[in-house]
XYZ file of C-alpha atoms in Angstrom:
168
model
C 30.259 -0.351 41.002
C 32.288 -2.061 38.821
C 32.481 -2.019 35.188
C 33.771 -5.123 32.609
C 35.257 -4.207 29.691
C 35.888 -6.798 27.543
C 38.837 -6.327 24.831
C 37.387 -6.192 21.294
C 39.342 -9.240 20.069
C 37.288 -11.316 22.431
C 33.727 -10.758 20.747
C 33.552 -13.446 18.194
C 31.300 -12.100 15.557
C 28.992 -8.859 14.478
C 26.347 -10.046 16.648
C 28.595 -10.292 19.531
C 29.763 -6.875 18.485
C 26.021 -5.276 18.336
C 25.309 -6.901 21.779
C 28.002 -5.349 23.088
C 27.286 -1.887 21.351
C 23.064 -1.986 22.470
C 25.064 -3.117 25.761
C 26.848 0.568 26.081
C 23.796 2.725 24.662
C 25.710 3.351 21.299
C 23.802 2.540 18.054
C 26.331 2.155 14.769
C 25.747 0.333 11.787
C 27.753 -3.050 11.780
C 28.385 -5.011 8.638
C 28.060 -9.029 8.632
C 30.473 -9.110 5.392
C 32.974 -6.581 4.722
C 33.503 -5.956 1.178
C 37.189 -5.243 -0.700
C 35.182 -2.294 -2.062
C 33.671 -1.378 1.256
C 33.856 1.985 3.014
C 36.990 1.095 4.533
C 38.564 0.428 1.185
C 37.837 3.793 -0.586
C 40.575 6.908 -0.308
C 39.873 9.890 2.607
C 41.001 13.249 2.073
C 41.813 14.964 5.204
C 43.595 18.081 5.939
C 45.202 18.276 2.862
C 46.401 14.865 2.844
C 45.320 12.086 1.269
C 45.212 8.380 2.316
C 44.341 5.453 -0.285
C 42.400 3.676 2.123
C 40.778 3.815 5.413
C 43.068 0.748 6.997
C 45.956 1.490 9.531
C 48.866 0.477 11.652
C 48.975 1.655 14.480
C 52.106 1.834 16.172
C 53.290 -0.803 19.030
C 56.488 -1.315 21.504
C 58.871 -3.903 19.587
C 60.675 -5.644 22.148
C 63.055 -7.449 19.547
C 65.673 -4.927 18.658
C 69.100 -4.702 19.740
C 70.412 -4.067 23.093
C 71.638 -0.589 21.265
C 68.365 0.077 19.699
C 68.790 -1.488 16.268
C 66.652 -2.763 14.111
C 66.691 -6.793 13.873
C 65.288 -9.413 11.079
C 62.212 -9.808 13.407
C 61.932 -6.000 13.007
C 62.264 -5.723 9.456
C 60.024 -9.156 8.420
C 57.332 -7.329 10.887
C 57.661 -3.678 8.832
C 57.243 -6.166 5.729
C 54.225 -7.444 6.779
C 53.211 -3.668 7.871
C 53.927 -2.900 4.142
C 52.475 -5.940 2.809
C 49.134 -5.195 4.960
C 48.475 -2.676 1.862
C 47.358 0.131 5.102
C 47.096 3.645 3.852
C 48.214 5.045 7.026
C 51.270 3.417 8.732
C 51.299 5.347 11.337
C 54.796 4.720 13.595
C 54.923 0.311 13.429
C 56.935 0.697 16.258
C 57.418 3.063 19.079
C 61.174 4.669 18.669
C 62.755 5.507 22.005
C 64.356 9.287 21.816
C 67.110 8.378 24.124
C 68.509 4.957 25.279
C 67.456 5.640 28.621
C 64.268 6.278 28.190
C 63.186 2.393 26.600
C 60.642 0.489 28.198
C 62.769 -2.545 28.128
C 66.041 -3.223 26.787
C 65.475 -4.044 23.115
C 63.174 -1.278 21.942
C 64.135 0.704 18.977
C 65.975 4.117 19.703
C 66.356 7.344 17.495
C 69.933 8.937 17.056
C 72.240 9.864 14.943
C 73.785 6.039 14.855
C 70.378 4.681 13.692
C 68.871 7.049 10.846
C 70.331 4.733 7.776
C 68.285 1.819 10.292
C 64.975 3.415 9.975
C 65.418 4.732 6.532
C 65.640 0.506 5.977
C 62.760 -0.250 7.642
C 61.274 2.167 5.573
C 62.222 1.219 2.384
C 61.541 -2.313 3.053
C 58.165 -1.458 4.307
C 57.374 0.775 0.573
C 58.628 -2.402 -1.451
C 56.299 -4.530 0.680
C 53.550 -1.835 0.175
C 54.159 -1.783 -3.723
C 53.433 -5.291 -4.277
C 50.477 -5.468 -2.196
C 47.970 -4.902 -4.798
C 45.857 -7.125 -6.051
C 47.100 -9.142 -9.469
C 46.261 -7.379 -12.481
C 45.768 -3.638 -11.123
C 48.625 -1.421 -10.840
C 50.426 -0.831 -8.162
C 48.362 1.336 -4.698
C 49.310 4.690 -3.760
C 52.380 4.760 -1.428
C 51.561 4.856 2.003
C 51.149 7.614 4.642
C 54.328 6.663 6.947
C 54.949 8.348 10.569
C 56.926 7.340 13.280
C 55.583 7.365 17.003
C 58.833 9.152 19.272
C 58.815 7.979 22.810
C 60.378 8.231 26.283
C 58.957 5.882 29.365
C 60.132 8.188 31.806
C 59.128 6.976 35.200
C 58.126 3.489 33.156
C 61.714 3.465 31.654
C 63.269 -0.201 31.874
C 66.212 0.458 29.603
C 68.193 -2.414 31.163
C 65.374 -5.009 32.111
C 64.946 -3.254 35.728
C 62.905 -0.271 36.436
C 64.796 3.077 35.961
C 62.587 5.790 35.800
C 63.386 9.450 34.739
C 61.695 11.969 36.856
C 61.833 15.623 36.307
């Protein structure tokens, strides 16, 4: 038997949503309007740590760096927008290659001793972003909770455009 799973993106509205949800046997409360003071809008402690808001980034493969893992203006207007999203957990933006021959494809981001000013920019342009994202008026949110998802493809690795994998 096969099952469809259809991507999240692709159900149109909060009825769409609840169809799908009676659909699966799950029953959650689903807001038609989502309020700036809604649930998702007020601070969680967890832990010991504490996050402004309940919105995140979650981290994705860039495939607009440099052939030697740098950051490029793509990169940085994206980390912007990351900042500018006003998140409270930014949690990686991009997924940061521990070795150059362990990208997924030749223009990821990589970690290394040659690239820690890089990433301390993205960074910093990603808290300016953050501290202007507050609504007019109100002063400025809480800086952001900011990690950085490490990665190695292995047996996916396509550091040069053709498969290369890493096998132990």
């Amino acid at each position: 038997m096969s099952r469809s799973f259809p991507q999240i993106r692709r159900l149109e509205d909060a009825d769409a949503l609840r169809s799908r949800l009676r659909e699966l046997g799950c029953e959650m409360p689903i807001a038609d309007h989502v309020s700036v003071e809604g649930a998702l809008a007020t601070p969680l402690d967890h832990s010991g740590w504490r996050f402004e808001n309940r919105f995140a980034v979650l981290p994705m493969e860039g495939w607009d760096g440099t052939e030697d893992g740098r950051p490029t203006e793509l990169v940085h207007r994206r980390w912007q927008r990351f900042g500018s999203s006003g998140a409270g957990l930014i949690w990686g933006g991009e997924a940061v290659a521990v070795t150059a021959a362990g990208r997924a494809n030749p223009h990821q981001l990589t970690i290394g001793p040659d690239s820690v000013e890089d990433l301390a920019g993205l960074r910093a342009t990603l808290l300016q972003a953050h501290s202007q994202s507050g609504a007019e008026g109100n002063p400025p949110p809480a800086a952001p909770m900011v990690g950085l998802q490490l990665t190695h493809s292995g047996r996916w690795a396509r550091p040069l455009g053709q498969a290369a994998p890493l096998i132990a």
